[in-house]
XYZ file of C-alpha atoms in Angstrom:
530
model
C 16.142 -15.167 -2.426
C 18.433 -14.289 0.461
C 18.940 -17.165 2.897
C 18.042 -15.342 6.087
C 19.118 -17.425 9.031
C 17.195 -15.198 11.390
C 13.733 -15.572 9.886
C 12.518 -17.612 12.859
C 13.486 -15.006 15.414
C 10.682 -14.142 17.815
C 9.631 -10.842 16.263
C 7.171 -10.077 19.026
C 10.088 -10.195 21.451
C 12.091 -7.842 19.238
C 9.134 -5.462 19.033
C 8.701 -5.512 22.798
C 12.388 -4.789 23.379
C 12.314 -2.017 20.806
C 9.357 -0.353 22.511
C 11.008 -0.597 25.902
C 14.160 0.954 24.450
C 12.123 3.767 22.916
C 10.368 4.584 26.174
C 13.593 4.359 28.141
C 15.341 6.728 25.767
C 12.461 9.211 25.940
C 12.715 9.350 29.711
C 16.446 10.029 29.960
C 15.991 13.763 30.369
C 14.127 13.244 33.638
C 16.521 10.484 34.742
C 19.854 12.181 34.117
C 22.438 10.619 36.409
C 20.025 7.889 37.496
C 19.696 5.800 34.340
C 20.867 2.661 36.049
C 17.715 2.538 38.151
C 15.095 1.271 35.694
C 12.432 1.353 38.391
C 12.274 5.086 37.773
C 10.301 4.407 34.556
C 6.985 4.728 36.323
C 3.471 4.710 34.938
C 3.267 8.334 36.037
C 6.251 9.222 33.871
C 4.706 7.488 30.893
C 1.549 9.538 31.384
C 3.525 12.779 31.055
C 2.579 14.505 27.785
C 0.582 11.355 26.912
C 3.725 9.293 26.319
C 1.900 6.248 27.615
C -0.741 6.603 24.934
C 1.623 7.290 22.075
C 4.754 5.215 22.450
C 3.369 2.301 20.410
C 2.279 4.524 17.498
C 5.661 4.753 15.725
C 5.858 0.967 15.522
C 2.273 0.757 14.274
C 2.883 3.400 11.631
C 6.094 1.770 10.429
C 4.337 -1.614 10.445
C 1.683 -0.847 7.842
C 4.501 -1.945 5.571
C 7.704 -2.946 7.322
C 9.885 -0.086 6.164
C 12.674 -0.878 8.630
C 13.215 -4.579 7.883
C 14.061 -4.954 4.223
C 13.676 -8.717 3.892
C 10.248 -8.513 5.477
C 8.911 -5.722 3.256
C 10.286 -7.667 0.287
C 8.139 -10.627 1.245
C 5.211 -8.557 2.497
C 4.770 -6.644 -0.765
C 7.589 -6.676 -3.312
C 7.379 -10.392 -4.117
C 3.635 -10.240 -4.714
C 1.694 -6.995 -5.177
C 4.563 -4.997 -6.701
C 4.619 -7.622 -9.457
C 0.858 -8.070 -9.781
C 0.282 -4.310 -9.876
C 2.670 -3.914 -12.810
C 5.420 -1.894 -11.127
C 8.238 -4.413 -10.677
C 9.298 -7.891 -11.711
C 11.735 -10.620 -10.745
C 15.003 -10.527 -12.744
C 15.942 -14.162 -12.168
C 14.126 -17.541 -12.181
C 14.044 -18.087 -8.411
C 13.079 -21.661 -7.525
C 13.430 -22.563 -11.211
C 10.903 -19.847 -12.057
C 8.243 -21.561 -9.943
C 7.336 -18.768 -7.543
C 4.837 -16.019 -6.834
C 5.711 -14.266 -10.078
C 4.539 -17.247 -12.129
C 1.538 -17.908 -9.878
C 3.035 -20.692 -7.781
C 2.668 -19.465 -4.222
C 5.748 -19.560 -1.962
C 4.363 -19.952 1.546
C 7.465 -18.659 3.342
C 7.260 -15.442 1.323
C 3.535 -14.916 1.787
C 3.560 -15.481 5.546
C 4.999 -11.994 5.997
C 1.960 -10.422 4.321
C 0.051 -11.406 7.454
C 2.763 -11.471 10.122
C 3.994 -7.900 9.639
C 0.722 -5.981 10.090
C -0.791 -8.439 12.564
C 2.165 -8.183 14.956
C 3.133 -4.578 14.371
C -0.272 -2.955 13.928
C -3.170 -5.117 15.090
C -1.450 -6.514 18.203
C -0.469 -3.016 19.308
C -3.985 -1.709 18.757
C -5.309 -4.526 20.958
C -2.923 -3.441 23.701
C -4.089 0.183 23.431
C -7.740 -0.852 23.575
C -7.251 -3.181 26.540
C -5.485 -0.414 28.455
C -8.436 1.899 27.980
C -6.632 4.376 25.768
C -9.815 4.855 23.728
C -11.126 7.028 26.573
C -7.873 8.029 28.285
C -6.124 9.255 25.110
C -8.886 9.467 22.467
C -6.789 11.504 20.041
C -3.877 9.069 20.047
C -6.257 6.141 19.874
C -7.780 7.815 16.818
C -4.376 7.821 15.115
C -4.075 4.111 15.894
C -7.432 3.515 14.186
C -6.167 5.195 11.020
C -3.099 2.944 10.982
C -5.265 -0.070 11.783
C -7.547 0.696 8.848
C -4.614 1.098 6.473
C -3.293 -2.295 7.568
C -6.698 -3.960 7.701
C -7.895 -2.959 4.249
C -4.624 -4.080 2.694
C -5.052 -7.477 4.343
C -8.641 -8.000 3.260
C -7.805 -6.758 -0.251
C -5.157 -9.485 -0.445
C -6.799 -12.446 1.286
C -10.512 -11.669 1.445
C -12.099 -12.522 4.816
C -9.813 -11.773 7.785
C -10.097 -11.822 11.580
C -10.759 -8.147 12.311
C -13.699 -7.208 14.527
C -12.851 -9.994 17.013
C -9.092 -9.782 16.607
C -7.313 -10.224 19.931
C -10.278 -11.756 21.767
C -9.181 -15.373 21.254
C -6.597 -17.381 19.341
C -8.972 -18.659 16.648
C -11.800 -16.233 16.058
C -14.488 -15.837 13.431
C -13.296 -14.092 10.276
C -15.146 -11.038 9.006
C -16.362 -11.098 5.432
C -14.884 -8.419 3.198
C -18.142 -6.479 3.425
C -18.187 -6.668 7.217
C -14.578 -5.535 7.378
C -15.213 -2.597 5.049
C -18.219 -1.484 7.078
C -15.991 -1.432 10.149
C -13.275 0.472 8.260
C -15.758 3.249 7.520
C -16.931 3.306 11.136
C -13.385 3.466 12.478
C -12.312 6.251 10.126
C -15.396 8.304 11.010
C -14.678 7.781 14.700
C -11.036 8.778 14.237
C -11.939 12.024 12.474
C -14.478 12.904 15.173
C -11.942 12.314 17.959
C -9.183 14.323 16.272
C -11.532 17.234 15.632
C -12.548 17.198 19.290
C -8.913 17.223 20.357
C -8.160 20.139 18.044
C -11.158 22.080 19.355
C -10.251 21.457 22.991
C -6.577 22.338 22.571
C -5.175 23.471 19.197
C -1.638 22.582 20.314
C -2.481 19.101 21.600
C -0.929 17.478 18.548
C 2.371 19.290 19.082
C 2.531 18.143 22.679
C 1.152 14.635 22.355
C 1.875 13.263 18.861
C 4.539 15.235 16.979
C 7.352 13.358 18.719
C 5.878 10.015 17.634
C 4.984 10.734 14.004
C 7.343 9.048 11.522
C 5.789 10.718 8.472
C 6.420 14.119 6.924
C 3.325 15.489 8.651
C 4.939 16.326 11.981
C 2.014 14.956 13.972
C -0.402 17.612 12.720
C -3.921 16.438 13.578
C -5.508 18.565 10.840
C -3.420 16.701 8.272
C -4.224 13.313 9.755
C -7.918 14.162 9.476
C -7.309 14.719 5.755
C -5.509 11.379 5.522
C -8.454 9.612 7.158
C -10.953 11.296 4.851
C -8.878 10.464 1.775
C -8.616 6.841 2.886
C -12.374 6.791 3.397
C -12.803 8.045 -0.176
C -10.394 5.372 -1.454
C -12.353 2.624 0.241
C -15.659 4.029 -0.985
C -14.489 3.793 -4.592
C -13.259 0.278 -3.908
C -16.752 -0.990 -3.139
C -18.515 1.135 -5.776
C -19.161 -1.766 -8.157
C -20.640 -4.059 -5.522
C -22.456 -1.618 -3.224
C -22.899 1.649 -5.160
C -25.310 3.295 -2.711
C -23.031 2.732 0.285
C -20.044 3.835 -1.779
C -21.743 7.085 -2.806
C -22.757 7.868 0.765
C -19.274 7.287 2.153
C -17.513 9.108 -0.701
C -19.661 12.218 -0.496
C -19.341 12.271 3.292
C -15.541 12.105 2.998
C -15.436 14.919 0.442
C -17.872 17.180 2.292
C -16.287 16.706 5.717
C -15.011 20.008 7.059
C -11.589 18.481 7.647
C -11.007 18.121 3.915
C -8.861 15.777 1.835
C -5.141 15.622 1.132
C -3.908 18.389 -1.159
C -0.570 19.390 -2.620
C -0.002 21.505 0.490
C 0.169 18.454 2.780
C 1.788 16.107 0.271
C 1.852 12.324 0.300
C 1.674 10.065 3.345
C 5.247 8.792 3.447
C 7.205 7.231 6.302
C 10.890 7.701 6.864
C 13.318 4.814 7.143
C 15.959 7.067 8.616
C 18.524 5.604 6.229
C 17.820 4.309 2.711
C 14.699 3.147 0.939
C 14.327 -0.655 1.194
C 13.900 -0.890 -2.592
C 17.453 0.410 -2.996
C 18.694 -2.617 -1.098
C 16.393 -5.009 -2.950
C 17.159 -3.744 -6.470
C 20.790 -2.609 -6.182
C 22.403 -4.648 -3.415
C 20.425 -7.879 -3.589
C 19.637 -7.655 -7.326
C 16.180 -9.117 -6.690
C 13.787 -6.732 -8.399
C 13.664 -4.733 -11.622
C 11.339 -2.308 -13.375
C 8.195 -3.894 -14.800
C 7.651 -3.857 -18.556
C 4.367 -1.999 -18.059
C 6.137 1.025 -16.563
C 8.592 1.056 -19.451
C 5.979 0.875 -22.201
C 3.242 3.080 -20.695
C 5.458 5.897 -19.435
C 7.842 5.468 -22.345
C 5.026 5.741 -24.853
C 3.761 8.921 -23.228
C 7.304 10.333 -23.059
C 6.492 10.803 -19.388
C 9.163 12.864 -17.559
C 8.479 10.891 -14.387
C 10.107 7.771 -15.870
C 13.684 8.880 -15.016
C 12.464 9.545 -11.475
C 11.071 6.021 -11.221
C 13.819 3.981 -12.905
C 17.526 3.956 -13.630
C 18.870 3.544 -17.173
C 19.353 -0.003 -18.411
C 22.583 -1.432 -19.756
C 23.201 0.337 -23.116
C 23.591 -3.023 -24.863
C 19.844 -3.650 -24.420
C 19.017 -0.996 -26.985
C 16.652 1.048 -24.829
C 17.292 3.730 -22.232
C 14.801 2.109 -19.861
C 14.032 -1.584 -20.053
C 11.590 -3.494 -17.864
C 10.715 -7.155 -17.434
C 7.264 -8.692 -17.801
C 5.638 -10.152 -14.711
C 5.941 -13.933 -14.863
C 8.414 -13.695 -17.733
C 10.048 -16.657 -19.434
C 13.582 -16.097 -18.125
C 16.316 -17.903 -20.061
C 19.836 -18.419 -18.809
C 20.857 -15.012 -20.130
C 21.044 -12.445 -17.336
C 18.353 -9.802 -16.817
C 20.383 -7.889 -14.239
C 21.212 -5.229 -16.825
C 17.546 -4.270 -17.072
C 16.431 -1.079 -15.299
C 16.668 -0.942 -11.548
C 13.943 0.974 -9.738
C 15.157 4.390 -8.639
C 14.992 5.316 -4.966
C 18.529 6.544 -4.433
C 18.670 9.399 -1.908
C 15.022 8.858 -0.974
C 14.555 7.473 2.559
C 10.747 7.785 2.489
C 8.360 4.902 1.798
C 5.023 6.024 0.339
C 1.731 4.710 1.698
C -0.692 7.130 0.007
C 0.170 9.473 -2.851
C -1.331 12.943 -2.630
C -2.384 12.856 -6.305
C -4.667 9.916 -5.507
C -6.980 12.356 -3.732
C -7.653 14.108 -7.044
C -8.028 10.971 -9.162
C -10.473 9.517 -6.628
C -12.639 12.622 -6.937
C -12.325 12.469 -10.707
C -13.728 8.939 -10.743
C -16.422 9.875 -8.256
C -17.492 12.775 -10.450
C -17.523 10.421 -13.445
C -20.037 8.310 -11.525
C -22.230 11.347 -10.964
C -21.339 11.784 -7.282
C -20.982 15.232 -5.719
C -17.202 15.614 -5.506
C -17.098 19.394 -5.666
C -15.857 19.566 -9.245
C -15.754 17.841 -12.611
C -14.053 14.609 -13.616
C -11.928 16.499 -16.158
C -10.701 19.148 -13.732
C -9.798 16.675 -10.998
C -8.081 14.415 -13.562
C -5.906 17.211 -14.895
C -5.127 18.561 -11.429
C -4.081 15.079 -10.313
C -1.512 15.018 -13.107
C -0.244 18.479 -12.169
C 0.102 17.509 -8.509
C 1.990 14.327 -9.446
C 4.381 16.275 -11.675
C 4.976 18.765 -8.885
C 5.521 16.025 -6.277
C 8.106 14.391 -8.528
C 9.743 17.740 -9.306
C 9.346 17.485 -13.073
C 8.181 20.116 -15.548
C 5.936 19.962 -18.604
C 2.587 19.110 -17.027
C 0.502 21.251 -19.370
C 2.093 19.868 -22.512
C 1.637 16.359 -21.160
C -2.021 16.941 -20.235
C -2.793 18.157 -23.763
C -1.046 15.329 -25.618
C -3.698 13.510 -27.651
C -1.393 11.428 -29.863
C 1.098 9.541 -27.668
C 0.145 5.966 -26.745
C 1.870 3.081 -24.923
C 4.694 1.262 -26.734
C 4.992 -2.402 -27.718
C 7.166 -4.487 -25.415
C 10.339 -6.032 -26.768
C 12.468 -8.355 -24.644
C 15.989 -8.357 -26.123
C 16.752 -11.604 -24.293
C 13.696 -13.661 -25.215
C 11.146 -12.950 -27.952
C 8.609 -15.180 -26.169
C 8.003 -12.247 -23.825
C 7.342 -9.724 -26.599
C 3.882 -8.144 -26.865
C 2.251 -5.470 -29.017
C 0.636 -2.464 -27.310
C -2.398 -3.560 -25.327
C -4.102 -0.164 -25.271
C -4.280 2.942 -27.442
C -5.484 5.273 -24.678
C -4.011 8.768 -24.779
C -3.482 11.279 -21.982
C -5.656 14.215 -23.080
C -9.138 14.226 -21.612
C -11.882 13.711 -24.164
C -15.343 14.726 -23.023
C -16.893 12.799 -25.913
C -15.171 9.533 -24.956
C -17.092 6.611 -23.496
C -17.341 6.162 -19.734
C -14.960 3.195 -20.017
C -12.365 5.282 -21.876
C -12.618 8.063 -19.319
C -12.185 5.561 -16.492
C -9.156 4.055 -18.220
C -7.558 7.488 -18.433
C -8.226 8.209 -14.759
C -6.932 4.893 -13.465
C -3.913 4.829 -15.792
C -2.787 8.242 -14.591
C -3.530 7.319 -10.982
C -1.431 4.180 -11.454
C 1.467 6.261 -12.753
C 1.178 8.685 -9.824
C 0.928 6.024 -7.080
C 4.191 4.290 -8.052
C 5.651 2.278 -6.303
C 2.698 1.240 -4.100
C 2.049 -2.079 -5.781
C -0.606 -3.113 -3.269
C -2.921 -0.255 -4.170
C -2.090 -0.616 -7.874
C -2.993 -4.322 -7.819
C -6.243 -3.647 -5.947
C -7.322 -1.001 -8.434
C -6.347 -3.197 -11.375
C -8.562 -5.981 -10.065
C -11.432 -3.575 -9.428
C -11.315 -1.713 -12.753
C -9.168 -3.715 -15.187
C -6.922 -0.669 -15.625
C -4.313 0.130 -16.553
C -4.172 -2.688 -19.064
C -1.273 -4.916 -18.038
C 0.612 -7.831 -19.573
C -0.465 -11.299 -18.438
C 2.273 -13.618 -17.218
C 4.212 -15.456 -19.906
C 4.797 -18.472 -17.658
C 1.810 -19.737 -15.684
C 2.637 -22.258 -12.943
C -0.708 -22.051 -11.161
C -1.621 -25.621 -12.012
C -4.831 -24.550 -13.688
C -6.003 -22.255 -10.873
C -5.476 -19.071 -12.941
C -6.456 -19.572 -16.605
C -3.843 -18.619 -19.186
C -4.162 -14.980 -20.156
C -5.936 -14.119 -16.900
C -4.595 -12.490 -13.725
C -4.309 -13.523 -10.097
C -7.248 -12.253 -8.019
C -6.129 -12.968 -4.460
C -3.420 -14.712 -2.476
C -4.522 -17.920 -0.725
C -4.113 -18.003 3.032
C -0.503 -18.840 3.982
C 0.364 -21.173 6.824
C 0.866 -18.254 9.223
C -2.923 -17.870 9.108
C -4.125 -21.426 8.512
C -2.127 -22.925 11.386
C -3.149 -20.284 13.929
C -6.774 -19.975 12.792
C -7.735 -23.361 11.406
C -11.424 -23.104 12.310
C -11.700 -19.473 11.283
C -10.141 -20.170 7.888
C -12.351 -23.189 7.226
C -15.513 -21.267 8.015
C -14.420 -18.198 6.015
C -13.538 -20.215 2.922
C -16.825 -22.119 3.025
C -19.007 -19.116 3.790
C -17.371 -16.247 1.895
C -15.100 -17.748 -0.785
C -17.426 -20.337 -2.262
C -15.286 -23.065 -0.743
C -12.306 -22.035 -2.887
C -9.138 -20.796 -1.169
C -7.682 -20.175 -4.625
C -5.758 -17.504 -6.524
C -8.593 -17.018 -9.015
C -11.301 -16.641 -6.363
C -12.307 -12.966 -6.520
C -12.423 -10.597 -3.587
C -15.951 -9.417 -2.711
C -15.558 -6.052 -4.441
C -13.968 -7.585 -7.584
C -17.072 -8.114 -9.699
C -15.829 -7.070 -13.164
């Protein structure tokens, strides 16, 4: 990987300086001609239009995944979940092919999984809470809770138990179990929705005055839309725990769907954050040559003749014999170069996606399949999810695609190394079949959701562990030292040193109490019971 000489920079210092710069810039209108006197940045000025309560929110939002620092987002997600979720793969044998991709954990990579959201999201939430913003600026605090829940659930879905409820109260606190963390996620999202509704009722233009200037998404600070985001996230998390706590899952899911604020629809679109320049995956795939399309995307979308494939990937070198060519996760990579394989395609797209709008429909489809009251049928939500995804990606042919009952995923052929070849691992088609088994219906729902959510590897990996879908290729090369059995898949990432050094006692207790004493890759997360 890139030899970044600045990896040990004090990032908290950088964040602090960035926030000061942001506030200073926002005050220049009132300080024209007097900018040299920094004492004019008073607490009173920061209170104007709730600037005091909102100035940390852009950093929190952009810290769910570090969209502004490419090497950090590479280590936070691309070098782990993007591979494990079947979206991308390494094109070269970094560290002699003994790395995350082949199930040999690289601590310096995995540290960023924790350091990014803890410093950029959780630390900033602690500051807001300690300053009393929960009561002083309840609407802005509510937005912070939504960001905190996005960051928190990603962390617990990766590691398992995390310091959450007591975060910021001491340097080495008790870790919450996954169940405890999820219960708090539901509480926080409910609280956030209640606060935003109250703000809207008290002043319908409050969002325009207080949050629009801070929102780095496409939503323009609209509180009504952020209520929908919170409800959709609540539904996501309800489905996540549905195999381990079905009654709680049903209650939370139905509450999210029936809430008057609603869920994300095609009108609002996906939750995406702007980088202001280029998508970090452009740098990683094109400039650094450190990621390529995963074989699963090639064979699943290729088999379905899915028109979204050209939106997701660039053509491979013609000599490879296929328009689009991916690489298996954990592939056996010989000396022959894989750089001619398909790059992921994010040219001219400065937005990083955190939640795809189509997910809202596929979540309801699965809920309806379980017999929950989702306000419609599994079939209708499934088909509408596909339509919304086609529309979001600006491709035609949704109806023909939805009614295709013959196309199936392709076999995988590696033109560089036959050891990576594999026959098709599923024969599932796109067209809904009401007579199919519950498992076949679920496979259809999750496979299409997986296609729509691209490139959010974290959510794809979580759903793969929960459901087993879509069916993915196991790694060819397994360097786990026996932790992950051959033919099986990684279930979690062990705690990196960024956590174990700072929270030695918390980690020890969490591993013993909640992970059966096994801080291992094959130790399942609480909700992973299948």
